[in-house]
Amino acid sequence: TTAVVIRRIIGSLKKAGLVEVHSGVGKTTLTRPPDEITLLDIYMAVKPDSCDWVFNLHRNPNTECYIGARIFEAITPPLQDAQKALEDKLSSFTLKDIVNKVMEME
């Protein structure tokens, strides 16, 4: 990835209160221990503000189209269930869990 992408992610994590950025030193530290930061915390911090959920639906379907006129009503409930399941699962893992898993892979 590029430095721009990394800076953007770090900026989002800082805005969410998950990291502190020490200017001039180029050092970034966690604001809480890794076992107190869930993957849901990280997901919520880095997802775009304009994105309500992980599924990005076309915002202007053709209302003259039989499917387009009905698609949001039909697809929203299962996608909301899927979003809830994702968030529930992410909340069950911490950053420490991921670090430990990576360390096991050595």
PDB file of C-alpha atoms in Angstrom:
ATOM      1  CA  THR A   1       0.000   0.000   0.000  1.00  0.00           C
ATOM      2  CA  THR A   2       1.023   3.649  -0.101  1.00  0.00           C
ATOM      3  CA  ALA A   3       1.964   6.098   2.628  1.00  0.00           C
ATOM      4  CA  VAL A   4      -1.178   8.088   1.832  1.00  0.00           C
ATOM      5  CA  VAL A   5      -3.393   5.081   2.586  1.00  0.00           C
ATOM      6  CA  ILE A   6      -1.525   4.391   5.840  1.00  0.00           C
ATOM      7  CA  ARG A   7      -1.842   8.048   6.918  1.00  0.00           C
ATOM      8  CA  ARG A   8      -5.563   7.974   6.150  1.00  0.00           C
ATOM      9  CA  ILE A   9      -6.066   4.812   8.220  1.00  0.00           C
ATOM     10  CA  ILE A  10      -4.007   6.149  11.114  1.00  0.00           C
ATOM     11  CA  GLY A  11      -5.997   9.391  10.954  1.00  0.00           C
ATOM     12  CA  SER A  12      -9.253   7.428  11.213  1.00  0.00           C
ATOM     13  CA  LEU A  13      -7.916   5.394  14.135  1.00  0.00           C
ATOM     14  CA  LYS A  14      -6.806   8.600  15.861  1.00  0.00           C
ATOM     15  CA  LYS A  15     -10.197  10.245  15.331  1.00  0.00           C
ATOM     16  CA  ALA A  16     -11.813   7.160  16.919  1.00  0.00           C
ATOM     17  CA  GLY A  17      -9.479   7.461  19.912  1.00  0.00           C
ATOM     18  CA  LEU A  18      -7.710   4.165  19.289  1.00  0.00           C
ATOM     19  CA  VAL A  19      -4.224   5.586  18.674  1.00  0.00           C
ATOM     20  CA  GLU A  20      -2.135   8.619  19.562  1.00  0.00           C
ATOM     21  CA  VAL A  21       0.176  10.158  17.003  1.00  0.00           C
ATOM     22  CA  HIS A  22       3.347  11.737  18.353  1.00  0.00           C
ATOM     23  CA  SER A  23       4.292  14.538  15.969  1.00  0.00           C
ATOM     24  CA  GLY A  24       7.841  15.017  14.936  1.00  0.00           C
ATOM     25  CA  VAL A  25       8.800  11.526  16.059  1.00  0.00           C
ATOM     26  CA  GLY A  26       6.741   9.567  13.560  1.00  0.00           C
ATOM     27  CA  LYS A  27       5.510   7.329  16.357  1.00  0.00           C
ATOM     28  CA  THR A  28       1.980   6.029  16.794  1.00  0.00           C
ATOM     29  CA  THR A  29       0.841   4.211  19.941  1.00  0.00           C
ATOM     30  CA  LEU A  30      -2.354   2.518  21.062  1.00  0.00           C
ATOM     31  CA  THR A  31      -4.482   4.399  23.581  1.00  0.00           C
ATOM     32  CA  ARG A  32      -5.630   1.148  25.217  1.00  0.00           C
ATOM     33  CA  PRO A  33      -4.128  -2.290  25.640  1.00  0.00           C
ATOM     34  CA  PRO A  34      -4.640  -4.572  22.595  1.00  0.00           C
ATOM     35  CA  ASP A  35      -6.956  -6.838  24.604  1.00  0.00           C
ATOM     36  CA  GLU A  36      -9.333  -3.888  25.071  1.00  0.00           C
ATOM     37  CA  ILE A  37      -9.602  -2.999  21.369  1.00  0.00           C
ATOM     38  CA  THR A  38     -12.035  -5.155  19.429  1.00  0.00           C
ATOM     39  CA  LEU A  39     -11.997  -5.726  15.709  1.00  0.00           C
ATOM     40  CA  LEU A  40     -15.393  -4.008  15.712  1.00  0.00           C
ATOM     41  CA  ASP A  41     -13.739  -0.890  17.183  1.00  0.00           C
ATOM     42  CA  ILE A  42     -11.232  -0.942  14.327  1.00  0.00           C
ATOM     43  CA  TYR A  43     -13.857  -1.671  11.671  1.00  0.00           C
ATOM     44  CA  MET A  44     -16.054   1.190  12.872  1.00  0.00           C
ATOM     45  CA  ALA A  45     -13.049   3.527  12.907  1.00  0.00           C
ATOM     46  CA  VAL A  46     -11.883   2.854   9.359  1.00  0.00           C
ATOM     47  CA  LYS A  47     -15.133   2.364   7.473  1.00  0.00           C
ATOM     48  CA  PRO A  48     -16.110   5.438   5.458  1.00  0.00           C
ATOM     49  CA  ASP A  49     -18.613   7.772   7.164  1.00  0.00           C
ATOM     50  CA  SER A  50     -20.783   7.580   4.068  1.00  0.00           C
ATOM     51  CA  CYS A  51     -21.068   3.803   4.413  1.00  0.00           C
ATOM     52  CA  ASP A  52     -23.828   2.644   6.747  1.00  0.00           C
ATOM     53  CA  TRP A  53     -22.906  -0.986   6.268  1.00  0.00           C
ATOM     54  CA  VAL A  54     -20.504  -3.278   4.509  1.00  0.00           C
ATOM     55  CA  PHE A  55     -22.882  -3.823   1.576  1.00  0.00           C
ATOM     56  CA  ASN A  56     -22.803  -0.950  -0.872  1.00  0.00           C
ATOM     57  CA  LEU A  57     -26.103  -0.814  -2.761  1.00  0.00           C
ATOM     58  CA  HIS A  58     -26.844   1.323  -5.779  1.00  0.00           C
ATOM     59  CA  ARG A  59     -28.570   4.388  -4.312  1.00  0.00           C
ATOM     60  CA  ASN A  60     -30.781   5.285  -7.267  1.00  0.00           C
ATOM     61  CA  PRO A  61     -32.411   2.213  -8.752  1.00  0.00           C
ATOM     62  CA  ASN A  62     -34.801   2.741 -11.620  1.00  0.00           C
ATOM     63  CA  THR A  63     -38.249   3.024 -10.022  1.00  0.00           C
ATOM     64  CA  GLU A  64     -39.820   2.248 -13.404  1.00  0.00           C
ATOM     65  CA  CYS A  65     -38.115  -1.150 -13.315  1.00  0.00           C
ATOM     66  CA  TYR A  66     -40.060  -3.987 -11.668  1.00  0.00           C
ATOM     67  CA  ILE A  67     -36.979  -5.150  -9.712  1.00  0.00           C
ATOM     68  CA  GLY A  68     -35.483  -1.692  -9.147  1.00  0.00           C
ATOM     69  CA  ALA A  69     -38.689  -0.421  -7.569  1.00  0.00           C
ATOM     70  CA  ARG A  70     -38.706  -3.255  -5.035  1.00  0.00           C
ATOM     71  CA  ILE A  71     -35.080  -4.225  -4.494  1.00  0.00           C
ATOM     72  CA  PHE A  72     -34.365  -2.167  -1.366  1.00  0.00           C
ATOM     73  CA  GLU A  73     -37.414  -3.466   0.460  1.00  0.00           C
ATOM     74  CA  ALA A  74     -36.567  -7.034  -0.533  1.00  0.00           C
ATOM     75  CA  ILE A  75     -32.841  -7.034   0.143  1.00  0.00           C
ATOM     76  CA  THR A  76     -32.522  -4.781   3.197  1.00  0.00           C
ATOM     77  CA  PRO A  77     -33.661  -7.283   5.893  1.00  0.00           C
ATOM     78  CA  PRO A  78     -31.206 -10.066   4.969  1.00  0.00           C
ATOM     79  CA  LEU A  79     -28.360  -7.589   4.517  1.00  0.00           C
ATOM     80  CA  GLN A  80     -29.114  -6.018   7.905  1.00  0.00           C
ATOM     81  CA  ASP A  81     -28.995  -9.494   9.450  1.00  0.00           C
ATOM     82  CA  ALA A  82     -25.655 -10.155   7.751  1.00  0.00           C
ATOM     83  CA  GLN A  83     -24.284  -6.789   8.932  1.00  0.00           C
ATOM     84  CA  LYS A  84     -25.361  -7.561  12.507  1.00  0.00           C
ATOM     85  CA  ALA A  85     -23.717 -11.005  12.341  1.00  0.00           C
ATOM     86  CA  LEU A  86     -20.486  -9.429  11.047  1.00  0.00           C
ATOM     87  CA  GLU A  87     -20.452  -6.823  13.814  1.00  0.00           C
ATOM     88  CA  ASP A  88     -21.241  -9.418  16.489  1.00  0.00           C
ATOM     89  CA  LYS A  89     -18.374 -11.605  15.270  1.00  0.00           C
ATOM     90  CA  LEU A  90     -15.929  -8.690  15.061  1.00  0.00           C
ATOM     91  CA  SER A  91     -16.813  -7.680  18.614  1.00  0.00           C
ATOM     92  CA  SER A  92     -15.803 -11.140  19.847  1.00  0.00           C
ATOM     93  CA  PHE A  93     -12.161 -10.737  18.742  1.00  0.00           C
ATOM     94  CA  THR A  94      -9.561  -8.305  20.026  1.00  0.00           C
ATOM     95  CA  LEU A  95      -6.427  -6.867  18.523  1.00  0.00           C
ATOM     96  CA  LYS A  96      -4.488  -9.031  20.981  1.00  0.00           C
ATOM     97  CA  ASP A  97      -6.156 -12.145  19.518  1.00  0.00           C
ATOM     98  CA  ILE A  98      -4.852 -11.193  16.078  1.00  0.00           C
ATOM     99  CA  VAL A  99      -1.358 -10.365  17.353  1.00  0.00           C
ATOM    100  CA  ASN A 100      -1.226 -13.712  19.177  1.00  0.00           C
ATOM    101  CA  LYS A 101      -2.346 -15.564  16.037  1.00  0.00           C
ATOM    102  CA  VAL A 102       0.329 -13.850  13.933  1.00  0.00           C
ATOM    103  CA  MET A 103       2.984 -14.694  16.534  1.00  0.00           C
ATOM    104  CA  GLU A 104       1.897 -18.356  16.457  1.00  0.00           C
ATOM    105  CA  MET A 105       2.571 -18.432  12.713  1.00  0.00           C
ATOM    106  CA  GLU A 106       6.305 -17.819  13.074  1.00  0.00           C
TER     107      GLU A 106
END
